């Protein structure tokens, strides 16, 4: 993504933050580590290299989660738009199984 397009996209998505000095961006934050793991799994399944930050710290003491900002999901710059799309689909419930699902 070229710099002007990136700046415009970041202006339209103020919740996305860049990690200073890195090519990684915080695309989402979760207070519950299991929800962050689920979201990261969806991103990785979609071919997006996503990593979790502070997941183990939150699991050790959940009372710290609000104070520290929760578990962060980080993705490289070139995957920002794809990652936002996948996370929006997850929030809408596009990946949920219906009640008639069988594993046959």
Coordinates of N, CA and C in Angstrom, one line a residue:
X1 N 0.9 -1.2 0.0 CA 0.0 0.0 0.0 C 0.9 1.2 0.0
X2 N 0.7 2.1 -0.9 CA 1.6 3.3 -1.0 C 1.2 4.2 0.2
X3 N 2.1 5.1 0.5 CA 2.0 5.9 1.7 C 0.8 6.8 1.7
X4 N 0.4 7.4 0.6 CA -0.8 8.3 0.6 C -2.0 7.5 0.9
X5 N -2.1 6.3 0.2 CA -3.3 5.4 0.4 C -3.3 4.9 1.9
X6 N -2.1 4.6 2.4 CA -2.0 4.1 3.8 C -2.5 5.2 4.7
X7 N -2.0 6.5 4.5 CA -2.4 7.6 5.4 C -3.9 7.8 5.3
X8 N -4.5 7.7 4.2 CA -6.0 7.9 4.0 C -6.7 6.8 4.7
X9 N -6.2 5.5 4.6 CA -6.9 4.4 5.2 C -6.8 4.5 6.7
X10 N -5.6 4.9 7.2 CA -5.4 5.1 8.7 C -6.3 6.2 9.2
X11 N -6.5 7.2 8.5 CA -7.3 8.3 8.9 C -8.8 7.9 9.0
X12 N -9.2 7.0 8.1 CA -10.6 6.5 8.2 C -10.7 5.4 9.2
X13 N -9.7 4.8 9.7 CA -9.7 3.8 10.8 C -8.8 4.2 11.9
X14 N -9.3 5.1 12.8 CA -8.4 5.7 13.8 C -8.1 4.7 14.9
X15 N -8.8 3.5 15.0 CA -8.5 2.5 16.0 C -7.2 1.7 15.7
X16 N -6.7 1.8 14.5 CA -5.5 1.1 14.0 C -4.3 2.0 14.4
X17 N -3.4 1.4 15.1 CA -2.2 2.1 15.5 C -0.9 1.4 15.0
X18 N 0.1 2.2 14.6 CA 1.4 1.7 14.2 C 2.3 1.5 15.4
X19 N 3.0 0.4 15.4 CA 4.0 0.1 16.5 C 5.2 1.0 16.1
X20 N 5.6 1.9 17.0 CA 6.8 2.8 16.6 C 8.0 2.0 16.2
X21 N 8.6 2.4 15.1 CA 9.8 1.8 14.6 C 9.6 0.4 13.9
X22 N 8.4 0.0 13.7 CA 8.2 -1.3 13.2 C 7.2 -1.2 12.0
X23 N 7.1 -2.3 11.2 CA 6.1 -2.3 10.1 C 4.9 -3.0 10.6
X24 N 4.6 -3.1 11.9 CA 3.4 -3.8 12.4 C 2.4 -2.7 12.9
X25 N 1.2 -3.1 12.7 CA 0.1 -2.2 13.1 C -0.8 -3.0 14.1
X26 N -1.4 -2.3 15.1 CA -2.4 -2.9 16.0 C -3.7 -2.8 15.3
X27 N -4.2 -4.0 14.8 CA -5.5 -4.0 14.1 C -6.7 -4.2 15.0
X28 N -6.4 -4.8 16.2 CA -7.6 -5.1 17.1 C -7.0 -5.3 18.5
X29 N -7.9 -5.1 19.5 CA -7.6 -5.4 20.9 C -8.7 -6.1 21.5
X30 N -8.4 -7.1 22.3 CA -9.4 -7.9 23.0 C -9.0 -8.1 24.5
X31 N -10.0 -8.0 25.3 CA -9.8 -8.1 26.8 C -9.8 -9.6 27.2
X32 N -10.4 -10.4 26.4 CA -10.4 -11.9 26.6 C -9.4 -12.6 25.7
X33 N -8.4 -13.2 26.3 CA -7.4 -13.8 25.4 C -7.9 -14.9 24.4
X34 N -8.9 -15.6 24.8 CA -9.5 -16.6 23.9 C -10.1 -16.0 22.7
X35 N -10.7 -14.8 22.8 CA -11.3 -14.1 21.7 C -10.2 -13.7 20.7
X36 N -9.1 -13.2 21.3 CA -7.9 -12.8 20.5 C -7.3 -14.0 19.7
X37 N -7.2 -15.1 20.4 CA -6.7 -16.3 19.7 C -7.6 -16.7 18.6
X38 N -8.9 -16.6 18.8 CA -9.9 -17.0 17.7 C -9.7 -16.0 16.5
X39 N -9.7 -14.7 16.8 CA -9.5 -13.7 15.7 C -8.2 -13.9 15.0
X40 N -7.1 -14.2 15.7 CA -5.8 -14.5 15.1 C -5.9 -15.7 14.2
X41 N -6.6 -16.7 14.7 CA -6.7 -17.9 13.9 C -7.5 -17.7 12.6
X42 N -8.5 -16.8 12.6 CA -9.2 -16.5 11.4 C -8.3 -15.7 10.4
X43 N -7.5 -14.8 11.0 CA -6.6 -14.0 10.1 C -5.5 -15.0 9.5
X44 N -5.0 -15.9 10.3 CA -4.0 -16.8 9.7 C -4.6 -17.7 8.7
X45 N -5.8 -18.2 8.9 CA -6.5 -19.0 8.0 C -6.7 -18.3 6.7
X46 N -6.9 -17.0 6.7 CA -7.1 -16.2 5.5 C -5.8 -15.8 4.8
X47 N -4.6 -16.3 5.4 CA -3.4 -16.0 4.8 C -2.7 -14.7 5.2
X48 N -3.1 -14.2 6.3 CA -2.6 -13.0 6.9 C -1.7 -13.3 8.0
X49 N -0.4 -12.9 8.0 CA 0.5 -13.2 9.1 C 0.1 -12.3 10.3
X50 N -0.5 -12.8 11.3 CA -0.9 -12.0 12.4 C -0.3 -12.6 13.7
X51 N 0.1 -11.8 14.6 CA 0.7 -12.2 15.9 C -0.1 -11.6 17.0
X52 N 0.0 -12.2 18.2 CA -0.6 -11.7 19.4 C 0.5 -11.1 20.2
X53 N 0.1 -10.0 20.9 CA 1.0 -9.3 21.8 C 0.3 -9.3 23.2
X54 N 1.0 -9.6 24.2 CA 0.5 -9.6 25.6 C -0.5 -10.7 25.9
X55 N -0.7 -11.7 25.1 CA -1.6 -12.7 25.4 C -1.3 -13.5 26.7
X56 N -0.1 -13.9 26.8 CA 0.3 -14.6 28.0 C 0.2 -13.8 29.3
X57 N 0.5 -12.5 29.2 CA 0.4 -11.6 30.3 C -1.1 -11.5 30.8
X58 N -2.0 -11.4 29.8 CA -3.4 -11.3 30.1 C -3.9 -12.6 30.7
X59 N -3.4 -13.8 30.2 CA -3.9 -15.1 30.8 C -3.4 -15.3 32.2
X60 N -2.2 -14.7 32.5 CA -1.7 -14.8 33.8 C -2.5 -14.0 34.9
X61 N -3.0 -12.9 34.5 CA -3.8 -12.0 35.4 C -4.8 -11.2 34.6
X62 N -6.0 -11.7 34.5 CA -7.0 -11.0 33.7 C -7.4 -9.6 34.2
X63 N -7.1 -9.4 35.5 CA -7.4 -8.1 36.1 C -6.5 -7.0 35.5
X64 N -5.4 -7.4 34.9 CA -4.5 -6.4 34.2 C -5.0 -6.0 32.8
X65 N -5.9 -6.8 32.3 CA -6.3 -6.6 30.9 C -6.8 -5.1 30.6
X66 N -7.7 -4.6 31.4 CA -8.2 -3.3 31.1 C -7.1 -2.2 31.3
X67 N -6.2 -2.4 32.3 CA -5.2 -1.4 32.5 C -4.1 -1.4 31.4
X68 N -3.8 -2.6 30.8 CA -2.8 -2.7 29.8 C -3.3 -2.6 28.4
X69 N -4.6 -2.5 28.2 CA -5.2 -2.4 26.9 C -5.5 -3.7 26.2
X70 N -5.4 -4.8 27.0 CA -5.8 -6.1 26.4 C -4.8 -6.7 25.5
X71 N -5.2 -7.8 24.9 CA -4.4 -8.5 23.9 C -4.4 -7.8 22.6
X72 N -3.3 -7.5 22.0 CA -3.2 -6.8 20.8 C -3.0 -7.8 19.6
X73 N -3.6 -7.6 18.5 CA -3.4 -8.4 17.3 C -2.6 -7.4 16.3
X74 N -1.4 -7.9 15.9 CA -0.5 -7.1 15.1 C -0.4 -7.8 13.7
X75 N -0.5 -6.9 12.7 CA -0.4 -7.4 11.3 C 0.6 -6.4 10.5
X76 N 1.3 -6.9 9.5 CA 2.1 -6.0 8.7 C 1.3 -5.1 7.9
X77 N 1.9 -4.0 7.5 CA 1.2 -2.9 6.7 C 0.5 -3.4 5.5
X78 N 1.1 -4.3 4.7 CA 0.5 -4.7 3.5 C -0.7 -5.6 3.6
X79 N -1.0 -6.0 4.8 CA -2.2 -6.8 5.1 C -3.3 -6.1 5.9
X80 N -3.1 -4.8 6.1 CA -4.1 -4.1 6.9 C -5.5 -4.2 6.4
X81 N -5.8 -3.9 5.1 CA -7.1 -3.9 4.6 C -7.7 -5.3 4.6
X82 N -7.0 -6.3 4.3 CA -7.5 -7.7 4.3 C -7.8 -8.0 5.8
X83 N -6.9 -7.7 6.7 CA -7.2 -8.0 8.1 C -8.4 -7.3 8.6
X84 N -8.6 -6.1 8.3 CA -9.8 -5.4 8.7 C -11.1 -6.0 8.2
X85 N -11.0 -6.5 6.9 CA -12.1 -7.2 6.3 C -12.5 -8.5 7.0
X86 N -11.4 -9.3 7.3 CA -11.6 -10.6 8.0 C -12.2 -10.3 9.4
X87 N -11.7 -9.4 10.1 CA -12.2 -9.1 11.5 C -13.6 -8.6 11.4
X88 N -14.0 -7.8 10.4 CA -15.4 -7.3 10.3 C -16.3 -8.5 10.0
X89 N -15.8 -9.4 9.2 CA -16.6 -10.7 8.9 C -16.8 -11.5 10.1
X90 N -15.8 -11.6 10.9 CA -15.8 -12.3 12.2 C -16.8 -11.7 13.1
X91 N -16.8 -10.4 13.2 CA -17.7 -9.6 14.1 C -19.2 -9.8 13.6
X92 N -19.4 -9.8 12.3 CA -20.8 -10.0 11.8 C -21.3 -11.4 12.0
X93 N -20.4 -12.4 12.2 CA -20.8 -13.7 12.4 C -20.8 -14.6 11.2
X94 N -20.0 -14.1 10.2 CA -20.0 -14.8 8.9 C -19.3 -16.2 9.0
X95 N -18.5 -16.4 10.0 CA -17.8 -17.7 10.2 C -18.5 -18.6 11.2
X96 N -19.6 -18.2 11.7 CA -20.4 -19.0 12.7 C -21.0 -20.2 12.1
X97 N -21.0 -21.3 12.8 CA -21.7 -22.5 12.3 C -23.2 -22.4 12.7
X98 N -24.0 -22.9 11.8 CA -25.4 -22.9 12.1 C -25.8 -24.1 12.9
X99 N -27.0 -24.1 13.4 CA -27.4 -25.2 14.3 C -27.5 -26.5 13.7
X100 N -27.6 -26.6 12.3 CA -27.8 -27.8 11.6 C -26.4 -28.4 11.2
X101 N -25.3 -27.8 11.6 CA -24.0 -28.3 11.3 C -23.7 -29.7 11.9
X102 N -23.2 -30.5 11.0 CA -22.7 -31.8 11.5 C -21.3 -32.0 10.9
X103 N -20.5 -32.8 11.6 CA -19.1 -32.9 11.2 C -18.9 -34.1 10.3
X104 N -19.9 -34.6 9.6 CA -19.8 -35.7 8.8 C -19.2 -35.4 7.4

